[in-house]
Amino acid sequence: MENQKQGHFALFRSLLSKDWAKDTAKLAMWIRLIGEASYRPRTVEFSGKEWNLQPGELVTTAAIMGRKLRDQDGHEKSPQAVTRMINFFAREGMITTKGTRFGTVISITNYAEYQAISPDEPRERPSDNNKPSAGAALSAIPDEPSEEPTGEQNKKLLEQELNNNYPHTPKGGRDGDQVSPEKRKAERIDYDSYLVAYNEEVGDRLPHAVAANEARKRRIKKLIPQLKTPNVAGFRSYVRAFVCQAKPFYFGANDTGWSADLDYLLRDATLTGVREGKFADHKEPA
């Protein structure tokens, strides 16, 4: 009888007639979004922060959601795959998203209509200890262990990235101290991969990017040839170098609360500034 303690949520049978629902990954993702959405206004803790959620909202990240979506062999969905599905649901008008520096709030469109209880249906009131909301589902893993290196290992990795790709930064070494990554032929652009690389590198320090709109696609396409290594790995190194160089000003520690974001890093001037080590100076950008 454990299921009764967890409450329930509604799914319409018309869902099964949708072409996209034949994709089992999308169907599983949609069911999880509905199931984890908050059923009433409430405050939850996620990533060390408090979030005020309205009915139909949940807060998560692509990486965490990917860990909950596995294939028959137990393999997790990649953050890139999760981002593509989120973008699909957003284009279909099924959800809206709002990225922040600590996570992404997903809002289910018309959630109240989906979850309305018919007059002839019993109304369950789950106990406060067993709520079928985003908070209950996500609070168990608010800050899952990162697979990225930490401490001295992370410091050495950052220094190596800077020496390899951006020898003119303040932390760079002498020319010839490190071997630069081999330039590879430009790959077909998977724009979502660039968003994932940005989100992973900035962590909780800058706003996350959730949509590869047309304007961003144009900027990414223009920026790629200017990278030392013109692919996702090169872009990741560039973002990492910016995070390593930039003063607290660029992370919101200023009078206006402004902080850099993906669009700021897609500027030609920002890339040039990283190469020349200019972000040690906390001047407000134009």
PDB file of C-alpha atoms in Angstrom, residues 4-259:
ATOM      1  CA  GLN A   4      -1.249   5.297  -1.582  1.00  0.00           C
ATOM      2  CA  LYS A   5       1.056   7.023   0.883  1.00  0.00           C
ATOM      3  CA  GLN A   6       2.827   8.763  -1.996  1.00  0.00           C
ATOM      4  CA  GLY A   7      -0.402  10.121  -3.495  1.00  0.00           C
ATOM      5  CA  HIS A   8      -1.116  10.134  -7.225  1.00  0.00           C
ATOM      6  CA  PHE A   9      -1.121  12.346 -10.318  1.00  0.00           C
ATOM      7  CA  ALA A  10      -3.224  12.278 -13.488  1.00  0.00           C
ATOM      8  CA  LEU A  11      -2.275  11.275 -17.029  1.00  0.00           C
ATOM      9  CA  PHE A  12      -4.767  11.507 -19.876  1.00  0.00           C
ATOM     10  CA  ARG A  13      -5.177   8.552 -22.239  1.00  0.00           C
ATOM     11  CA  SER A  14      -4.962  10.955 -25.186  1.00  0.00           C
ATOM     12  CA  LEU A  15      -1.263  11.147 -24.351  1.00  0.00           C
ATOM     13  CA  LEU A  16      -0.833   7.671 -25.872  1.00  0.00           C
ATOM     14  CA  SER A  17      -2.076   8.866 -29.264  1.00  0.00           C
ATOM     15  CA  LYS A  18       0.654  11.486 -29.658  1.00  0.00           C
ATOM     16  CA  ASP A  19       3.392  10.661 -32.155  1.00  0.00           C
ATOM     17  CA  TRP A  20       6.115  11.926 -29.819  1.00  0.00           C
ATOM     18  CA  ALA A  21       4.896   9.521 -27.089  1.00  0.00           C
ATOM     19  CA  LYS A  22       6.160   6.620 -29.225  1.00  0.00           C
ATOM     20  CA  ASP A  23       9.606   7.777 -28.160  1.00  0.00           C
ATOM     21  CA  THR A  24       9.861   5.947 -24.832  1.00  0.00           C
ATOM     22  CA  ALA A  25      12.498   8.341 -23.507  1.00  0.00           C
ATOM     23  CA  LYS A  26      10.266  11.370 -24.088  1.00  0.00           C
ATOM     24  CA  LEU A  27       7.275   9.581 -22.610  1.00  0.00           C
ATOM     25  CA  ALA A  28       9.261   8.624 -19.495  1.00  0.00           C
ATOM     26  CA  MET A  29      10.582  12.170 -19.221  1.00  0.00           C
ATOM     27  CA  TRP A  30       7.093  13.671 -19.441  1.00  0.00           C
ATOM     28  CA  ILE A  31       5.706  11.307 -16.798  1.00  0.00           C
ATOM     29  CA  ARG A  32       8.576  12.195 -14.473  1.00  0.00           C
ATOM     30  CA  LEU A  33       8.066  15.935 -15.016  1.00  0.00           C
ATOM     31  CA  ILE A  34       4.352  15.626 -14.189  1.00  0.00           C
ATOM     32  CA  GLY A  35       5.083  13.408 -11.219  1.00  0.00           C
ATOM     33  CA  GLU A  36       7.785  15.588  -9.692  1.00  0.00           C
ATOM     34  CA  ALA A  37       6.008  18.904 -10.216  1.00  0.00           C
ATOM     35  CA  SER A  38       4.799  20.586  -7.051  1.00  0.00           C
ATOM     36  CA  TYR A  39       1.051  20.141  -6.551  1.00  0.00           C
ATOM     37  CA  ARG A  40       0.670  23.311  -4.438  1.00  0.00           C
ATOM     38  CA  PRO A  41       2.687  26.449  -3.667  1.00  0.00           C
ATOM     39  CA  ARG A  42       5.620  25.496  -1.494  1.00  0.00           C
ATOM     40  CA  THR A  43       9.257  26.209  -0.729  1.00  0.00           C
ATOM     41  CA  VAL A  44      11.890  23.530  -1.376  1.00  0.00           C
ATOM     42  CA  GLU A  45      15.643  23.363  -0.899  1.00  0.00           C
ATOM     43  CA  PHE A  46      17.766  22.518  -3.913  1.00  0.00           C
ATOM     44  CA  SER A  47      21.467  23.085  -4.582  1.00  0.00           C
ATOM     45  CA  GLY A  48      21.785  24.778  -1.208  1.00  0.00           C
ATOM     46  CA  LYS A  49      19.127  27.385  -2.056  1.00  0.00           C
ATOM     47  CA  GLU A  50      15.449  27.856  -1.256  1.00  0.00           C
ATOM     48  CA  TRP A  51      13.035  27.889  -4.197  1.00  0.00           C
ATOM     49  CA  ASN A  52       9.462  29.166  -4.082  1.00  0.00           C
ATOM     50  CA  LEU A  53       7.564  26.840  -6.413  1.00  0.00           C
ATOM     51  CA  GLN A  54       4.039  27.260  -7.722  1.00  0.00           C
ATOM     52  CA  PRO A  55       1.727  24.372  -8.708  1.00  0.00           C
ATOM     53  CA  GLY A  56       3.170  22.608 -11.744  1.00  0.00           C
ATOM     54  CA  GLU A  57       6.769  23.688 -11.135  1.00  0.00           C
ATOM     55  CA  LEU A  58       9.895  21.720 -10.293  1.00  0.00           C
ATOM     56  CA  VAL A  59      13.556  22.636 -10.054  1.00  0.00           C
ATOM     57  CA  THR A  60      16.292  20.376 -11.389  1.00  0.00           C
ATOM     58  CA  THR A  61      19.284  20.185 -13.730  1.00  0.00           C
ATOM     59  CA  ALA A  62      19.836  18.218 -16.917  1.00  0.00           C
ATOM     60  CA  ALA A  63      22.501  16.128 -15.192  1.00  0.00           C
ATOM     61  CA  ILE A  64      20.246  15.148 -12.279  1.00  0.00           C
ATOM     62  CA  MET A  65      17.311  14.393 -14.567  1.00  0.00           C
ATOM     63  CA  GLY A  66      19.578  12.259 -16.742  1.00  0.00           C
ATOM     64  CA  ARG A  67      20.454  10.075 -13.748  1.00  0.00           C
ATOM     65  CA  LYS A  68      16.774   9.274 -13.293  1.00  0.00           C
ATOM     66  CA  LEU A  69      16.177   8.243 -16.925  1.00  0.00           C
ATOM     67  CA  ARG A  70      17.879   4.954 -17.776  1.00  0.00           C
ATOM     68  CA  ASP A  71      17.564   2.537 -20.657  1.00  0.00           C
ATOM     69  CA  GLN A  72      17.006  -1.196 -20.305  1.00  0.00           C
ATOM     70  CA  ASP A  73      20.721  -1.716 -19.729  1.00  0.00           C
ATOM     71  CA  GLY A  74      20.806   0.800 -16.893  1.00  0.00           C
ATOM     72  CA  HIS A  75      22.645   3.489 -18.840  1.00  0.00           C
ATOM     73  CA  GLU A  76      21.812   7.047 -17.805  1.00  0.00           C
ATOM     74  CA  LYS A  77      20.626   9.674 -20.253  1.00  0.00           C
ATOM     75  CA  SER A  78      23.262  12.260 -21.025  1.00  0.00           C
ATOM     76  CA  PRO A  79      22.670  15.916 -20.082  1.00  0.00           C
ATOM     77  CA  GLN A  80      22.686  16.659 -23.826  1.00  0.00           C
ATOM     78  CA  ALA A  81      19.836  14.197 -24.435  1.00  0.00           C
ATOM     79  CA  VAL A  82      17.842  15.619 -21.525  1.00  0.00           C
ATOM     80  CA  THR A  83      18.366  19.171 -22.807  1.00  0.00           C
ATOM     81  CA  ARG A  84      17.117  18.169 -26.265  1.00  0.00           C
ATOM     82  CA  MET A  85      13.945  16.673 -24.766  1.00  0.00           C
ATOM     83  CA  ILE A  86      13.354  19.739 -22.591  1.00  0.00           C
ATOM     84  CA  ASN A  87      13.745  21.948 -25.651  1.00  0.00           C
ATOM     85  CA  PHE A  88      11.268  19.741 -27.547  1.00  0.00           C
ATOM     86  CA  PHE A  89       8.615  20.059 -24.837  1.00  0.00           C
ATOM     87  CA  ALA A  90       9.221  23.818 -24.702  1.00  0.00           C
ATOM     88  CA  ARG A  91       8.777  24.147 -28.488  1.00  0.00           C
ATOM     89  CA  GLU A  92       5.545  22.154 -28.248  1.00  0.00           C
ATOM     90  CA  GLY A  93       4.265  24.594 -25.641  1.00  0.00           C
ATOM     91  CA  MET A  94       4.030  21.864 -22.987  1.00  0.00           C
ATOM     92  CA  ILE A  95       6.468  23.538 -20.585  1.00  0.00           C
ATOM     93  CA  THR A  96       8.299  26.767 -19.988  1.00  0.00           C
ATOM     94  CA  THR A  97      11.755  26.993 -18.432  1.00  0.00           C
ATOM     95  CA  LYS A  98      13.678  29.584 -16.494  1.00  0.00           C
ATOM     96  CA  GLY A  99      17.386  29.050 -15.967  1.00  0.00           C
ATOM     97  CA  THR A 100      19.288  30.412 -13.000  1.00  0.00           C
ATOM     98  CA  ARG A 101      22.851  30.025 -11.817  1.00  0.00           C
ATOM     99  CA  PHE A 102      21.823  27.186  -9.488  1.00  0.00           C
ATOM    100  CA  GLY A 103      19.307  25.175 -11.510  1.00  0.00           C
ATOM    101  CA  THR A 104      16.388  25.255 -13.921  1.00  0.00           C
ATOM    102  CA  VAL A 105      12.764  25.794 -12.950  1.00  0.00           C
ATOM    103  CA  ILE A 106      10.441  23.865 -15.274  1.00  0.00           C
ATOM    104  CA  SER A 107       6.764  24.897 -15.366  1.00  0.00           C
ATOM    105  CA  ILE A 108       4.131  22.489 -16.721  1.00  0.00           C
ATOM    106  CA  THR A 109       1.714  24.364 -18.978  1.00  0.00           C
ATOM    107  CA  ASN A 110      -1.946  23.999 -17.870  1.00  0.00           C
ATOM    108  CA  TYR A 111      -0.865  21.846 -14.928  1.00  0.00           C
ATOM    109  CA  ALA A 112      -4.037  22.671 -12.968  1.00  0.00           C
ATOM    110  CA  GLU A 113      -6.195  21.313 -15.811  1.00  0.00           C
ATOM    111  CA  TYR A 114      -4.176  18.094 -15.978  1.00  0.00           C
ATOM    112  CA  GLN A 115      -4.478  17.473 -12.258  1.00  0.00           C
ATOM    113  CA  ALA A 116      -8.074  18.579 -11.680  1.00  0.00           C
ATOM    114  CA  ILE A 117     -10.019  15.950  -9.706  1.00  0.00           C
ATOM    115  CA  SER A 118     -13.414  15.018 -11.113  1.00  0.00           C
ATOM    116  CA  PRO A 119     -16.425  15.324  -8.749  1.00  0.00           C
ATOM    117  CA  ASP A 120     -16.848  11.536  -8.626  1.00  0.00           C
ATOM    118  CA  GLU A 121     -13.210  10.881  -7.750  1.00  0.00           C
ATOM    119  CA  PRO A 122     -12.006  10.597  -4.134  1.00  0.00           C
ATOM    120  CA  ARG A 123      -9.796  13.450  -3.009  1.00  0.00           C
ATOM    121  CA  GLU A 124      -6.617  12.212  -1.403  1.00  0.00           C
ATOM    122  CA  ARG A 125      -4.698  14.434   0.941  1.00  0.00           C
ATOM    123  CA  PRO A 126      -1.183  13.020   1.207  1.00  0.00           C
ATOM    124  CA  SER A 127       0.485  13.447   4.569  1.00  0.00           C
ATOM    125  CA  ASP A 128       3.099  16.174   4.881  1.00  0.00           C
ATOM    126  CA  ASN A 129       5.760  13.484   5.152  1.00  0.00           C
ATOM    127  CA  ASN A 130       4.911  11.976   1.756  1.00  0.00           C
ATOM    128  CA  LYS A 131       4.340  14.686  -0.821  1.00  0.00           C
ATOM    129  CA  PRO A 132       4.385  13.905  -4.551  1.00  0.00           C
ATOM    130  CA  SER A 133       6.088  17.164  -5.363  1.00  0.00           C
ATOM    131  CA  ALA A 134       9.363  18.306  -6.803  1.00  0.00           C
ATOM    132  CA  GLY A 135      10.680  18.972  -3.343  1.00  0.00           C
ATOM    133  CA  ALA A 136      10.135  15.418  -2.161  1.00  0.00           C
ATOM    134  CA  ALA A 137      11.726  13.974  -5.252  1.00  0.00           C
ATOM    135  CA  LEU A 138      14.661  16.332  -5.472  1.00  0.00           C
ATOM    136  CA  SER A 139      15.486  17.100  -1.859  1.00  0.00           C
ATOM    137  CA  ALA A 140      16.893  13.601  -1.476  1.00  0.00           C
ATOM    138  CA  ILE A 141      19.713  14.543  -3.856  1.00  0.00           C
ATOM    139  CA  PRO A 142      19.997  18.349  -3.707  1.00  0.00           C
ATOM    140  CA  ASP A 143      23.735  18.348  -4.304  1.00  0.00           C
ATOM    141  CA  GLU A 144      24.832  15.121  -5.910  1.00  0.00           C
ATOM    142  CA  PRO A 145      28.607  14.478  -5.963  1.00  0.00           C
ATOM    143  CA  SER A 146      30.314  16.093  -8.885  1.00  0.00           C
ATOM    144  CA  GLU A 147      32.492  13.956 -11.109  1.00  0.00           C
ATOM    145  CA  GLU A 148      34.847  16.897 -11.673  1.00  0.00           C
ATOM    146  CA  PRO A 149      38.211  16.971  -9.863  1.00  0.00           C
ATOM    147  CA  THR A 150      38.573  19.143  -6.785  1.00  0.00           C
ATOM    148  CA  GLY A 151      41.289  20.707  -4.644  1.00  0.00           C
ATOM    149  CA  GLU A 152      44.855  20.521  -5.903  1.00  0.00           C
ATOM    150  CA  GLN A 153      43.835  18.240  -8.774  1.00  0.00           C
ATOM    151  CA  ASN A 154      41.325  20.798 -10.031  1.00  0.00           C
ATOM    152  CA  LYS A 155      43.848  23.639  -9.646  1.00  0.00           C
ATOM    153  CA  LYS A 156      46.425  21.772 -11.700  1.00  0.00           C
ATOM    154  CA  LEU A 157      43.823  20.941 -14.340  1.00  0.00           C
ATOM    155  CA  LEU A 158      42.782  24.587 -14.666  1.00  0.00           C
ATOM    156  CA  GLU A 159      46.387  25.725 -14.911  1.00  0.00           C
ATOM    157  CA  GLN A 160      47.057  23.144 -17.600  1.00  0.00           C
ATOM    158  CA  GLU A 161      43.980  24.250 -19.565  1.00  0.00           C
ATOM    159  CA  LEU A 162      45.118  27.867 -19.370  1.00  0.00           C
ATOM    160  CA  ASN A 163      48.689  27.053 -20.386  1.00  0.00           C
ATOM    161  CA  ASN A 164      47.528  24.888 -23.277  1.00  0.00           C
ATOM    162  CA  ASN A 165      44.883  27.121 -24.771  1.00  0.00           C
ATOM    163  CA  TYR A 166      45.416  30.655 -23.430  1.00  0.00           C
ATOM    164  CA  PRO A 167      49.139  31.263 -22.809  1.00  0.00           C
ATOM    165  CA  HIS A 168      48.617  35.009 -22.367  1.00  0.00           C
ATOM    166  CA  THR A 169      46.351  34.715 -19.305  1.00  0.00           C
ATOM    167  CA  PRO A 170      47.749  35.732 -15.905  1.00  0.00           C
ATOM    168  CA  LYS A 171      48.094  32.075 -14.894  1.00  0.00           C
ATOM    169  CA  GLY A 172      49.694  30.935 -18.142  1.00  0.00           C
ATOM    170  CA  GLY A 173      53.172  29.478 -18.346  1.00  0.00           C
ATOM    171  CA  ARG A 174      56.054  30.224 -20.674  1.00  0.00           C
ATOM    172  CA  ASP A 175      55.647  29.550 -24.361  1.00  0.00           C
ATOM    173  CA  GLY A 176      56.579  25.982 -25.083  1.00  0.00           C
ATOM    174  CA  ASP A 177      55.982  24.740 -21.532  1.00  0.00           C
ATOM    175  CA  GLN A 178      52.835  22.903 -22.578  1.00  0.00           C
ATOM    176  CA  VAL A 179      51.757  21.191 -25.761  1.00  0.00           C
ATOM    177  CA  SER A 180      48.646  22.769 -27.231  1.00  0.00           C
ATOM    178  CA  PRO A 181      45.735  20.458 -28.105  1.00  0.00           C
ATOM    179  CA  GLU A 182      45.878  19.210 -31.643  1.00  0.00           C
ATOM    180  CA  LYS A 183      43.531  21.077 -33.940  1.00  0.00           C
ATOM    181  CA  ARG A 184      40.834  18.837 -35.305  1.00  0.00           C
ATOM    182  CA  LYS A 185      38.527  19.164 -38.246  1.00  0.00           C
ATOM    183  CA  ALA A 186      35.359  21.091 -37.422  1.00  0.00           C
ATOM    184  CA  GLU A 187      32.527  18.758 -36.455  1.00  0.00           C
ATOM    185  CA  ARG A 188      28.828  19.018 -37.210  1.00  0.00           C
ATOM    186  CA  ILE A 189      27.450  21.474 -34.699  1.00  0.00           C
ATOM    187  CA  ASP A 190      25.398  19.987 -31.875  1.00  0.00           C
ATOM    188  CA  TYR A 191      24.336  23.259 -30.288  1.00  0.00           C
ATOM    189  CA  ASP A 192      22.887  21.611 -27.183  1.00  0.00           C
ATOM    190  CA  SER A 193      26.315  20.150 -26.439  1.00  0.00           C
ATOM    191  CA  TYR A 194      27.743  23.655 -26.256  1.00  0.00           C
ATOM    192  CA  LEU A 195      25.032  24.654 -23.780  1.00  0.00           C
ATOM    193  CA  VAL A 196      25.766  21.605 -21.650  1.00  0.00           C
ATOM    194  CA  ALA A 197      29.511  22.336 -21.711  1.00  0.00           C
ATOM    195  CA  TYR A 198      28.845  25.923 -20.595  1.00  0.00           C
ATOM    196  CA  ASN A 199      26.468  24.840 -17.804  1.00  0.00           C
ATOM    197  CA  GLU A 200      28.877  22.232 -16.486  1.00  0.00           C
ATOM    198  CA  GLU A 201      31.853  24.591 -16.452  1.00  0.00           C
ATOM    199  CA  VAL A 202      30.110  27.527 -14.759  1.00  0.00           C
ATOM    200  CA  GLY A 203      28.387  25.264 -12.216  1.00  0.00           C
ATOM    201  CA  ASP A 204      26.379  27.372  -9.777  1.00  0.00           C
ATOM    202  CA  ARG A 205      28.397  30.545 -10.342  1.00  0.00           C
ATOM    203  CA  LEU A 206      26.595  31.878 -13.432  1.00  0.00           C
ATOM    204  CA  PRO A 207      23.071  31.567 -14.863  1.00  0.00           C
ATOM    205  CA  HIS A 208      22.490  28.316 -16.735  1.00  0.00           C
ATOM    206  CA  ALA A 209      21.483  28.274 -20.408  1.00  0.00           C
ATOM    207  CA  VAL A 210      18.490  26.088 -21.317  1.00  0.00           C
ATOM    208  CA  ALA A 211      17.623  26.975 -24.916  1.00  0.00           C
ATOM    209  CA  ALA A 212      19.688  27.060 -28.096  1.00  0.00           C
ATOM    210  CA  ASN A 213      17.629  29.695 -29.865  1.00  0.00           C
ATOM    211  CA  GLU A 214      18.449  30.965 -33.346  1.00  0.00           C
ATOM    212  CA  ALA A 215      20.409  33.962 -32.072  1.00  0.00           C
ATOM    213  CA  ARG A 216      22.624  31.733 -29.925  1.00  0.00           C
ATOM    214  CA  LYS A 217      23.113  29.251 -32.754  1.00  0.00           C
ATOM    215  CA  ARG A 218      24.409  32.043 -34.985  1.00  0.00           C
ATOM    216  CA  ARG A 219      26.782  33.270 -32.281  1.00  0.00           C
ATOM    217  CA  ILE A 220      28.063  29.776 -31.486  1.00  0.00           C
ATOM    218  CA  LYS A 221      28.634  29.061 -35.183  1.00  0.00           C
ATOM    219  CA  LYS A 222      30.553  32.320 -35.535  1.00  0.00           C
ATOM    220  CA  LEU A 223      32.603  31.738 -32.379  1.00  0.00           C
ATOM    221  CA  ILE A 224      33.692  28.146 -33.086  1.00  0.00           C
ATOM    222  CA  PRO A 225      36.274  28.964 -35.819  1.00  0.00           C
ATOM    223  CA  GLN A 226      37.878  31.506 -33.492  1.00  0.00           C
ATOM    224  CA  LEU A 227      38.552  28.920 -30.774  1.00  0.00           C
ATOM    225  CA  LYS A 228      42.019  27.435 -30.494  1.00  0.00           C
ATOM    226  CA  THR A 229      40.393  24.019 -30.820  1.00  0.00           C
ATOM    227  CA  PRO A 230      37.225  24.573 -32.914  1.00  0.00           C
ATOM    228  CA  ASN A 231      34.838  22.135 -31.237  1.00  0.00           C
ATOM    229  CA  VAL A 232      32.992  21.494 -27.972  1.00  0.00           C
ATOM    230  CA  ALA A 233      36.210  20.647 -26.129  1.00  0.00           C
ATOM    231  CA  GLY A 234      37.755  23.948 -27.200  1.00  0.00           C
ATOM    232  CA  PHE A 235      34.638  25.859 -26.143  1.00  0.00           C
ATOM    233  CA  ARG A 236      34.690  24.099 -22.782  1.00  0.00           C
ATOM    234  CA  SER A 237      38.328  25.149 -22.289  1.00  0.00           C
ATOM    235  CA  TYR A 238      37.419  28.740 -23.153  1.00  0.00           C
ATOM    236  CA  VAL A 239      34.565  28.833 -20.619  1.00  0.00           C
ATOM    237  CA  ARG A 240      36.797  27.241 -17.989  1.00  0.00           C
ATOM    238  CA  ALA A 241      39.485  29.850 -18.627  1.00  0.00           C
ATOM    239  CA  PHE A 242      36.937  32.650 -18.214  1.00  0.00           C
ATOM    240  CA  VAL A 243      35.692  31.215 -14.909  1.00  0.00           C
ATOM    241  CA  CYS A 244      39.290  30.891 -13.694  1.00  0.00           C
ATOM    242  CA  GLN A 245      40.259  34.425 -14.715  1.00  0.00           C
ATOM    243  CA  ALA A 246      37.181  36.481 -13.942  1.00  0.00           C
ATOM    244  CA  LYS A 247      36.956  38.578 -10.799  1.00  0.00           C
ATOM    245  CA  PRO A 248      33.910  38.306  -8.475  1.00  0.00           C
ATOM    246  CA  PHE A 249      32.382  41.271 -10.319  1.00  0.00           C
ATOM    247  CA  TYR A 250      31.481  38.985 -13.228  1.00  0.00           C
ATOM    248  CA  PHE A 251      29.710  36.584 -10.863  1.00  0.00           C
ATOM    249  CA  GLY A 252      27.306  39.170  -9.452  1.00  0.00           C
ATOM    250  CA  ALA A 253      29.458  40.770  -6.755  1.00  0.00           C
ATOM    251  CA  ASN A 254      28.695  44.345  -7.815  1.00  0.00           C
ATOM    252  CA  ASP A 255      26.261  47.160  -7.057  1.00  0.00           C
ATOM    253  CA  THR A 256      23.824  46.252  -9.849  1.00  0.00           C
ATOM    254  CA  GLY A 257      23.757  42.479  -9.400  1.00  0.00           C
ATOM    255  CA  TRP A 258      24.771  41.992 -13.032  1.00  0.00           C
ATOM    256  CA  SER A 259      26.585  38.778 -13.880  1.00  0.00           C
TER     257      SER A 259
END
